JSON list of C-alpha atoms in Angstrom, two decimals:
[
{"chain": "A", "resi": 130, "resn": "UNK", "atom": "CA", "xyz": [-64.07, -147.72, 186.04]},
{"chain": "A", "resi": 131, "resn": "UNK", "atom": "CA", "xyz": [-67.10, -145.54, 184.88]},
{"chain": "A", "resi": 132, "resn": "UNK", "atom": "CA", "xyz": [-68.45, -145.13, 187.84]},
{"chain": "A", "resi": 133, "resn": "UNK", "atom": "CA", "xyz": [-65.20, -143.56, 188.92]},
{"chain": "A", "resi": 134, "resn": "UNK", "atom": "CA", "xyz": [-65.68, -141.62, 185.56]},
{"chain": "A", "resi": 135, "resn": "UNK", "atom": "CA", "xyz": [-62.10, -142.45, 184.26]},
{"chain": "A", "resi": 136, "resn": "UNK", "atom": "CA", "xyz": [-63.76, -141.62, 180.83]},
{"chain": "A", "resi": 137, "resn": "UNK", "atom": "CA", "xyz": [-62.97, -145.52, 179.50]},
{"chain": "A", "resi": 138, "resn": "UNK", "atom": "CA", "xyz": [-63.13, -144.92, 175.76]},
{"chain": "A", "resi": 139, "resn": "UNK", "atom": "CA", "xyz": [-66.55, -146.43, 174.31]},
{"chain": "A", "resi": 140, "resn": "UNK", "atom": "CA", "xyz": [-64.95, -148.87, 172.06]},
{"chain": "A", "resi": 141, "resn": "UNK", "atom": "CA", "xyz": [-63.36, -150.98, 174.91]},
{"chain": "A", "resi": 142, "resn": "UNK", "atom": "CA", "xyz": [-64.69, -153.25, 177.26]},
{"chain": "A", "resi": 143, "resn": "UNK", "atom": "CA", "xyz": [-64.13, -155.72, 180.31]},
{"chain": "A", "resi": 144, "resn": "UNK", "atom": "CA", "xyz": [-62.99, -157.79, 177.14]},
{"chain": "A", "resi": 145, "resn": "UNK", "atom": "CA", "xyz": [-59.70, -156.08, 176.47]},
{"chain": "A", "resi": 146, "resn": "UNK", "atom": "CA", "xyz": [-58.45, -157.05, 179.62]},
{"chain": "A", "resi": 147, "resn": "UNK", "atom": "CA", "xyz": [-56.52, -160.50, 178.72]},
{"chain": "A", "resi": 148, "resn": "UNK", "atom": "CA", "xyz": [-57.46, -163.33, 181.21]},
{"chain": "A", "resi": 149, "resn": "UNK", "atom": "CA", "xyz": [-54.23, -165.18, 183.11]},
{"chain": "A", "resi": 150, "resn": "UNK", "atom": "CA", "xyz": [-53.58, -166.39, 186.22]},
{"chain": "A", "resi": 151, "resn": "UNK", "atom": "CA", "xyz": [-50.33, -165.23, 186.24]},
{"chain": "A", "resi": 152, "resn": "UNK", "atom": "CA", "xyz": [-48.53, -162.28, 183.97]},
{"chain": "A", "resi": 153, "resn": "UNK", "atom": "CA", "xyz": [-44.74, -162.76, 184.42]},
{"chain": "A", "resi": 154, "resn": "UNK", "atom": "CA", "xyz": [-41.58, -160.89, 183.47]},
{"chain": "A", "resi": 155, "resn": "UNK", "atom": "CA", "xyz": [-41.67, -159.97, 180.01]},
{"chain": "A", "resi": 156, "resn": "UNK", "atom": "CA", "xyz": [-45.17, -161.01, 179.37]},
{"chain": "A", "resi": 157, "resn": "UNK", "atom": "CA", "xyz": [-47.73, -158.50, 177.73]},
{"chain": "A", "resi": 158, "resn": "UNK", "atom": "CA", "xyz": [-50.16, -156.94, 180.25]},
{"chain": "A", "resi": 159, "resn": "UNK", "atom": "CA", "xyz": [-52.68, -154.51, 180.21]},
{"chain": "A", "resi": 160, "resn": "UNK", "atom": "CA", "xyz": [-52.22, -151.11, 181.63]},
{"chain": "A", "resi": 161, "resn": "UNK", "atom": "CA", "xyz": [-54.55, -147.98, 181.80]},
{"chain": "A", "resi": 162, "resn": "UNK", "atom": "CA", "xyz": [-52.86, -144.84, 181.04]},
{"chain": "A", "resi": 163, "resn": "UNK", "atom": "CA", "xyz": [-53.84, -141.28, 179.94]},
{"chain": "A", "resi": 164, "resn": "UNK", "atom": "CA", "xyz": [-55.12, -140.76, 176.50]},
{"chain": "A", "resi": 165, "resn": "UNK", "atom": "CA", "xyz": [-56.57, -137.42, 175.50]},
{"chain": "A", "resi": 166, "resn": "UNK", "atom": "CA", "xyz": [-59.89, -136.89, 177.88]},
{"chain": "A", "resi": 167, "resn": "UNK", "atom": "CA", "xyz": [-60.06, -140.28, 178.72]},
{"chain": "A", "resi": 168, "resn": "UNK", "atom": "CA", "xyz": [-58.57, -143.09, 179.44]},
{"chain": "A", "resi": 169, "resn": "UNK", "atom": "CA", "xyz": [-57.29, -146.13, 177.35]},
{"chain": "A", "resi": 170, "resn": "UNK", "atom": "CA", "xyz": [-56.30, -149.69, 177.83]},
{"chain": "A", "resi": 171, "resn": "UNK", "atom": "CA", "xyz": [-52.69, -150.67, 176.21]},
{"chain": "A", "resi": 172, "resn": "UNK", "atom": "CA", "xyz": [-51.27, -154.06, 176.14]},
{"chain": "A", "resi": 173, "resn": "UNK", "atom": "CA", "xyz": [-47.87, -153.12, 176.92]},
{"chain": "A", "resi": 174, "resn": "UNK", "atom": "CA", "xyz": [-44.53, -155.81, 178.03]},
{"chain": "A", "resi": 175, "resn": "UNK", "atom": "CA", "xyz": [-44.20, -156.09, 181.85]},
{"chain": "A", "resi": 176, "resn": "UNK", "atom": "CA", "xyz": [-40.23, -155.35, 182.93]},
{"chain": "A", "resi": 177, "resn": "UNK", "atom": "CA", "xyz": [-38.43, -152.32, 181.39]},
{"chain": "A", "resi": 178, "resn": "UNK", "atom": "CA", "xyz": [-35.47, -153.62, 179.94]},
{"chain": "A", "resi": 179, "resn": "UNK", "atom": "CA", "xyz": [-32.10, -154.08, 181.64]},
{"chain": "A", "resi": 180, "resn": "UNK", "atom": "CA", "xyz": [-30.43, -150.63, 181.54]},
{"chain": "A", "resi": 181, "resn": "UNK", "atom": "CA", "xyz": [-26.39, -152.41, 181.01]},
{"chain": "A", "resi": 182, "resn": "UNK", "atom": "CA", "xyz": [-25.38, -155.68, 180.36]},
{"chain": "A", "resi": 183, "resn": "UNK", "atom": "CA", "xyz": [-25.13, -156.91, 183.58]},
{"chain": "A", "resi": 184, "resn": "UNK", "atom": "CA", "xyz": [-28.40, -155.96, 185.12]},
{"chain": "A", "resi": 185, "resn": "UNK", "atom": "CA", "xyz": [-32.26, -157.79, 184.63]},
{"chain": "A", "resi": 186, "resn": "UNK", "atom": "CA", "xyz": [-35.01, -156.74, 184.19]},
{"chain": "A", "resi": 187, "resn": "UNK", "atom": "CA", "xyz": [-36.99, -153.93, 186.04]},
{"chain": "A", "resi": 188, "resn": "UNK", "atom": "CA", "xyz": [-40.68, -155.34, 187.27]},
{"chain": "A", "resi": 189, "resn": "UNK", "atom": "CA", "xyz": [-40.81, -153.83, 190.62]},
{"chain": "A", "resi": 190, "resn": "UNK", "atom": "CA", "xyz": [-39.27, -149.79, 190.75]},
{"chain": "A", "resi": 191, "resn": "UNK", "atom": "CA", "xyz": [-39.24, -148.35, 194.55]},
{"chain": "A", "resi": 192, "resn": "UNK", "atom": "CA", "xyz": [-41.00, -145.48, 194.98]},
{"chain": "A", "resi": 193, "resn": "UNK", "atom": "CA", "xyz": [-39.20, -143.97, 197.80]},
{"chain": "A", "resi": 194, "resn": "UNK", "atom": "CA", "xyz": [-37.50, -140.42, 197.58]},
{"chain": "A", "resi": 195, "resn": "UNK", "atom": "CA", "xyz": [-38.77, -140.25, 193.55]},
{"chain": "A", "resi": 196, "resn": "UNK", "atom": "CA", "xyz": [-40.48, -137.95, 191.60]},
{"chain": "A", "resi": 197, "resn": "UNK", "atom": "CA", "xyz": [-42.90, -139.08, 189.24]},
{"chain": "A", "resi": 198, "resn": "UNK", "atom": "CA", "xyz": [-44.63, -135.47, 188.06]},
{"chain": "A", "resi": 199, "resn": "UNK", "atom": "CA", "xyz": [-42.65, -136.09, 184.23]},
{"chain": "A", "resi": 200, "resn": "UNK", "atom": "CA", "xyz": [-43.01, -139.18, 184.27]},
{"chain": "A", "resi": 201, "resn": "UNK", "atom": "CA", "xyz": [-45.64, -141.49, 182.00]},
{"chain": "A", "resi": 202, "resn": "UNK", "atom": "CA", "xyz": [-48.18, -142.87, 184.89]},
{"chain": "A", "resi": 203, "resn": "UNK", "atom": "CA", "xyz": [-50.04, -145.89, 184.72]},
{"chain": "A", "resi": 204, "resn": "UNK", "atom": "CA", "xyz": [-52.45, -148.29, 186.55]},
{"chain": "A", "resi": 205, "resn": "UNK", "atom": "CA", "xyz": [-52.02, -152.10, 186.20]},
{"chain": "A", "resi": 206, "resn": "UNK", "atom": "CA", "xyz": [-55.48, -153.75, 187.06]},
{"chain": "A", "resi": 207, "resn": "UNK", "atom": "CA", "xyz": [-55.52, -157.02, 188.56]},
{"chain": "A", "resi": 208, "resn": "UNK", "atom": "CA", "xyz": [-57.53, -159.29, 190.42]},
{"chain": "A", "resi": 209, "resn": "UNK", "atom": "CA", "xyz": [-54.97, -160.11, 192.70]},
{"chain": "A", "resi": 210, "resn": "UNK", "atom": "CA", "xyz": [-50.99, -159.51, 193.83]},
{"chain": "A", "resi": 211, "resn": "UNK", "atom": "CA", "xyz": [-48.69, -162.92, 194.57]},
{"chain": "A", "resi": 212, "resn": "UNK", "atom": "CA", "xyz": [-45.75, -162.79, 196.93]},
{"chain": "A", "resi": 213, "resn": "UNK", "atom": "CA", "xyz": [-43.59, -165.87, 197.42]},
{"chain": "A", "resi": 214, "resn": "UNK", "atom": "CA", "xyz": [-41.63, -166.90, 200.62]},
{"chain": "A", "resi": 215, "resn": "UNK", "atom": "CA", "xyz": [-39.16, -169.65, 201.56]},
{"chain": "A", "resi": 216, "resn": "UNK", "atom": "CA", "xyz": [-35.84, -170.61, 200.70]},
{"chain": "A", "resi": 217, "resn": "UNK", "atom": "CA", "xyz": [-36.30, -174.00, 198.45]},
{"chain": "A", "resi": 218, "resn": "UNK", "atom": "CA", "xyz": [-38.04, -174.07, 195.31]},
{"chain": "A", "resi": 219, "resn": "UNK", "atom": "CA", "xyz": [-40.92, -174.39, 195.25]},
{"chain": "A", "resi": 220, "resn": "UNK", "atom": "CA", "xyz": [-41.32, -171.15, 197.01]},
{"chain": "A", "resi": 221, "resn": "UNK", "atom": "CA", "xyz": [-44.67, -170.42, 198.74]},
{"chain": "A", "resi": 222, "resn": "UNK", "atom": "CA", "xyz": [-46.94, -168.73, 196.92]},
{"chain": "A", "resi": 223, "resn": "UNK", "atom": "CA", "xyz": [-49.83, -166.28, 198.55]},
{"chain": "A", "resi": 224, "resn": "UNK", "atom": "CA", "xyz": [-52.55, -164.67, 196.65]},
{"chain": "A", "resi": 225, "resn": "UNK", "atom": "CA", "xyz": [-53.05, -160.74, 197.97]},
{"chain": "A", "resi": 226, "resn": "UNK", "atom": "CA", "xyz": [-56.48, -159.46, 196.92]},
{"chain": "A", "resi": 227, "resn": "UNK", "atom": "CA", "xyz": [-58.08, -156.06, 197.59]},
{"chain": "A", "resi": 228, "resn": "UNK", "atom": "CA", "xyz": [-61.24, -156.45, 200.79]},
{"chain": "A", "resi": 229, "resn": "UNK", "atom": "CA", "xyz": [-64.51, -155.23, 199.24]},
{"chain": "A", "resi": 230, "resn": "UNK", "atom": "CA", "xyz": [-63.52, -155.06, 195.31]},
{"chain": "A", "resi": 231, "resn": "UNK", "atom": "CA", "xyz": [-63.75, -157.70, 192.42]},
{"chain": "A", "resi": 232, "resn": "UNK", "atom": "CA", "xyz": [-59.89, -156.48, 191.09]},
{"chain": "A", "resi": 233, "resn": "UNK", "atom": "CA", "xyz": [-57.14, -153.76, 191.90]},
{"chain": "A", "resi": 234, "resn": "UNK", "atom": "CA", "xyz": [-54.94, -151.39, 190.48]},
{"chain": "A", "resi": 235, "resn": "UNK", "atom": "CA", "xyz": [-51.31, -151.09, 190.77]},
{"chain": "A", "resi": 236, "resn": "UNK", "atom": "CA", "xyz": [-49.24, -147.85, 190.45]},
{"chain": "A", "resi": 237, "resn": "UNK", "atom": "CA", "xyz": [-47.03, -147.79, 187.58]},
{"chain": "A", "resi": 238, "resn": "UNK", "atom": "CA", "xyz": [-44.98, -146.44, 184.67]},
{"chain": "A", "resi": 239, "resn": "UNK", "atom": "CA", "xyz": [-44.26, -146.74, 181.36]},
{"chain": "A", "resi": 240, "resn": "UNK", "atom": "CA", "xyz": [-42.06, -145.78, 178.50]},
{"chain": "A", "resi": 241, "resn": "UNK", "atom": "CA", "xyz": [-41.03, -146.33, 174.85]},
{"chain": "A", "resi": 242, "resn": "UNK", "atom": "CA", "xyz": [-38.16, -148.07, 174.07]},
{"chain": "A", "resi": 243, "resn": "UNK", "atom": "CA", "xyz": [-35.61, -146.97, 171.40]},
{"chain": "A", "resi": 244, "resn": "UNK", "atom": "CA", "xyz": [-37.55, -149.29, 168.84]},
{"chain": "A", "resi": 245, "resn": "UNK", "atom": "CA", "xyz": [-41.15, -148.10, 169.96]},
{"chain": "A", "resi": 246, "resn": "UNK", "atom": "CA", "xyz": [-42.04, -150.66, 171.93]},
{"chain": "A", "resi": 247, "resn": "UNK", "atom": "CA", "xyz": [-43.74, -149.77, 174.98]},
{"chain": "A", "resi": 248, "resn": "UNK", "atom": "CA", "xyz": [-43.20, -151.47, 178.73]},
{"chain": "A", "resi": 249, "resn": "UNK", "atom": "CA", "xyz": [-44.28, -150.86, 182.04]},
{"chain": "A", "resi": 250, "resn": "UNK", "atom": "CA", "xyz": [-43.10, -151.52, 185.57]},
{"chain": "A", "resi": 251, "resn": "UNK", "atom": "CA", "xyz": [-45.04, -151.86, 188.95]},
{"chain": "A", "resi": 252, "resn": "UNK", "atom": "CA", "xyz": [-44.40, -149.16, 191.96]},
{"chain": "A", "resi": 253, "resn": "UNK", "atom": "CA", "xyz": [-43.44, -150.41, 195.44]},
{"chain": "A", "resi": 254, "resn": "UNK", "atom": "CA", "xyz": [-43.25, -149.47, 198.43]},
{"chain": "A", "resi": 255, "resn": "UNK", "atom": "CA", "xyz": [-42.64, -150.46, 202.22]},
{"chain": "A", "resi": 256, "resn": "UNK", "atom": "CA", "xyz": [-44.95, -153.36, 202.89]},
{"chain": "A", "resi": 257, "resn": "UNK", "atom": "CA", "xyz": [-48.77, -152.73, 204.88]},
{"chain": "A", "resi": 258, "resn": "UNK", "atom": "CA", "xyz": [-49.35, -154.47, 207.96]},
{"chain": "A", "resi": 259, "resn": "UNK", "atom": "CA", "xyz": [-50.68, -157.54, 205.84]},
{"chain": "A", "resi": 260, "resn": "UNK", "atom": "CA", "xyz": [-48.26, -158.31, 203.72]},
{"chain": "A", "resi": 261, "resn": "UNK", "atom": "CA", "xyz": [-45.46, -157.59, 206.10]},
{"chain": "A", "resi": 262, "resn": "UNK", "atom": "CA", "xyz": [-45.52, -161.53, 207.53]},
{"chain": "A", "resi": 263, "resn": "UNK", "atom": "CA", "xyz": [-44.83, -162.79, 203.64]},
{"chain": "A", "resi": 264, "resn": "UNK", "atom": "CA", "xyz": [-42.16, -159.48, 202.35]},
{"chain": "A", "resi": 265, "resn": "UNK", "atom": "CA", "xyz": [-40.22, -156.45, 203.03]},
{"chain": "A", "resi": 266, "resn": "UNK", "atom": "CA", "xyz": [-41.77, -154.66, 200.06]},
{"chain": "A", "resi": 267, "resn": "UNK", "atom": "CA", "xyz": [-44.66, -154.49, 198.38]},
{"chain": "A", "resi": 268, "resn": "UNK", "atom": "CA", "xyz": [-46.29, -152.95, 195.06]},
{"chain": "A", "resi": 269, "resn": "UNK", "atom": "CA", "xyz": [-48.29, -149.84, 195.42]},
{"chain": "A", "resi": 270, "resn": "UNK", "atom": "CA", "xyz": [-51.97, -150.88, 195.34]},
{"chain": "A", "resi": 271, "resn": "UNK", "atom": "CA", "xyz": [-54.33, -147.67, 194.69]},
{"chain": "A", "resi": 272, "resn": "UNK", "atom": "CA", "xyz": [-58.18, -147.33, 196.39]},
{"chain": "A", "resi": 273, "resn": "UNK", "atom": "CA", "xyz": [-60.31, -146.99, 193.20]},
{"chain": "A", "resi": 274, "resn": "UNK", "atom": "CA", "xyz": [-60.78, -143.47, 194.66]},
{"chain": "A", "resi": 275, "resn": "UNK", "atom": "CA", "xyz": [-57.09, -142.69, 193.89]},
{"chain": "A", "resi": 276, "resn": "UNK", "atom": "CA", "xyz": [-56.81, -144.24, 190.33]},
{"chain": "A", "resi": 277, "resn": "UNK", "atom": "CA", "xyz": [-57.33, -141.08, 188.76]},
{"chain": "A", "resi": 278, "resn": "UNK", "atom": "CA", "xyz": [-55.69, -139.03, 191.27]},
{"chain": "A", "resi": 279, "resn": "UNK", "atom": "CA", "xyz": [-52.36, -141.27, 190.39]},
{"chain": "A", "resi": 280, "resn": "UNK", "atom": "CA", "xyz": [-52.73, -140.43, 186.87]},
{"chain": "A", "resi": 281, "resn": "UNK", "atom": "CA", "xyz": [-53.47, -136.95, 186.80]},
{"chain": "A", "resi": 282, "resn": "UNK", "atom": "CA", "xyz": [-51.21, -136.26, 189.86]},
{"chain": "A", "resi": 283, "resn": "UNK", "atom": "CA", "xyz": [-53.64, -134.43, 191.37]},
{"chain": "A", "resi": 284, "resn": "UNK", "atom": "CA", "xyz": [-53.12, -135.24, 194.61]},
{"chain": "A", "resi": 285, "resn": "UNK", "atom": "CA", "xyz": [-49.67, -135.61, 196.75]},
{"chain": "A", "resi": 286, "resn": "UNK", "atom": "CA", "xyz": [-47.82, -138.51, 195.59]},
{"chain": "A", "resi": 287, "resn": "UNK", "atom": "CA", "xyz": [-46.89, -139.22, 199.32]},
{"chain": "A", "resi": 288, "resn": "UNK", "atom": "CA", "xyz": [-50.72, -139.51, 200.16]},
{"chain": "A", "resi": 289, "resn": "UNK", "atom": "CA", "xyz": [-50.79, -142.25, 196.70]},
{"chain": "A", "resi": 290, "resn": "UNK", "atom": "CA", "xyz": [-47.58, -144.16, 196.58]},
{"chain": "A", "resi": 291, "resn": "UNK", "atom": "CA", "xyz": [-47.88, -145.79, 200.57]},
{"chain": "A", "resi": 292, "resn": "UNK", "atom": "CA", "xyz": [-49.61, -149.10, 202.25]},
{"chain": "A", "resi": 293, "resn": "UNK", "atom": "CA", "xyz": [-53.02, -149.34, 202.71]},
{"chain": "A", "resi": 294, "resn": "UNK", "atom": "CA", "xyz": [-54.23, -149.64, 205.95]},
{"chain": "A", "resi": 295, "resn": "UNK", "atom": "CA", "xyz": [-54.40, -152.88, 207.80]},
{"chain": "A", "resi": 296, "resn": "UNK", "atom": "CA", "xyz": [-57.11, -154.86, 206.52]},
{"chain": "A", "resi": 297, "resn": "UNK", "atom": "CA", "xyz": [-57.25, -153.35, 203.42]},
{"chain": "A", "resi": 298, "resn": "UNK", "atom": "CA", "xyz": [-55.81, -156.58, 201.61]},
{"chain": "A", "resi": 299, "resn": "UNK", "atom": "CA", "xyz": [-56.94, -160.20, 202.42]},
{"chain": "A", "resi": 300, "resn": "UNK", "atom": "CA", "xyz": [-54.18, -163.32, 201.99]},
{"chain": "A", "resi": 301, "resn": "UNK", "atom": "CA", "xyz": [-54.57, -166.56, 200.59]},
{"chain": "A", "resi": 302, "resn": "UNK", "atom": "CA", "xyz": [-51.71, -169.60, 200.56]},
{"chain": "A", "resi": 303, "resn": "UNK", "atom": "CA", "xyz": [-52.23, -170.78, 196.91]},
{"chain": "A", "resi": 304, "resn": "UNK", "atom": "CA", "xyz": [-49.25, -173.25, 197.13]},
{"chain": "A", "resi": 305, "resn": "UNK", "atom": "CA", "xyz": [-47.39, -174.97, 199.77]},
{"chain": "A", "resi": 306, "resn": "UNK", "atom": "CA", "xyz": [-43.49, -174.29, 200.06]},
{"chain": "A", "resi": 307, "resn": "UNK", "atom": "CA", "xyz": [-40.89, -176.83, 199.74]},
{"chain": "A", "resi": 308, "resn": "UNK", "atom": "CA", "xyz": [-38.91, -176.05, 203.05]}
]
């Protein structure tokens, strides 16, 4: 992150990113966003909350066809991305990781809820040519080169919020489905 000059402020470290194997639905997570000059991390909870009393909650937000200029950009670093397939629980699982890069970064967005507390939600978008054998979607995974470009908007957000090329992401079966 400082060698992609993000300006990471100098009281924060690799040590305010929390250490989990998994962060699920309405867990607290770490996201970089905007902050003066610089950038910050937040702790913030993962899934906006449902918007009526019928829906859940909103992890994953398509990307498709939406503008995000007004809207309050984030990255969500990771080490790695899980998708699940089968039919019978327990589901596969598969570990996505990015080729060439000790963690990733996730497009996102956040907001503040009507009693100030803050949650984000991960971008998707049509799945690359490796994850396309384990979903039909996937979450927007950003080249370091593109972090700040995704939070500044200062490139097209076609050329940000799309797969990365095949090869790009490397796949590991972490657990064995039931069916």
């Amino acid at each position: 992150m400082q060698a992609l000059e993000l300006g990471i402020p100098t009281q924060q470290t690799e040590l305010d990113l929390p250490v989990a194997d998994d962060i699920k639905i309405n867990d607290s997570g770490p996201v970089m966003r905007a902050a003066g000059n610089g950038m910050e991390l937040v702790p913030m909870n993962f899934s906006f909350p449902p918007s009526g009393s019928r829906g859940g909650p909103v992890f994953n937000f398509r990307s498709e066809g939406r503008n995000f200029e007004k809207s309050n950009r984030c990255l969500i670093p990771a080490s790695a991305f899980f998708e699940f397939t089968g039919k019978k629980y327990p589901k596969a699982k598969h570990r996505f990781t990015l080729n060439g890069a000790p963690f990733l970064a996730i497009a996102g967005i956040w907001r503040e809820s009507k009693n100030g507390a803050q949650a984000f939600t991960m971008l998707t978008t049509e799945p690359s040519p490796d994850v396309e054998p384990y979903h039909n979607r996937q979450v927007v995974v950003l080249k370091p080169e593109d972090w700040a470009h995704w939070i500044y908007l200062t490139k097209p957000q076609a050329d940000l919020l799309r797969p990365l090329p095949e090869g790009s992401l490397e796949a590991e079966t972490i657990r064995e489905g039931s069916d």
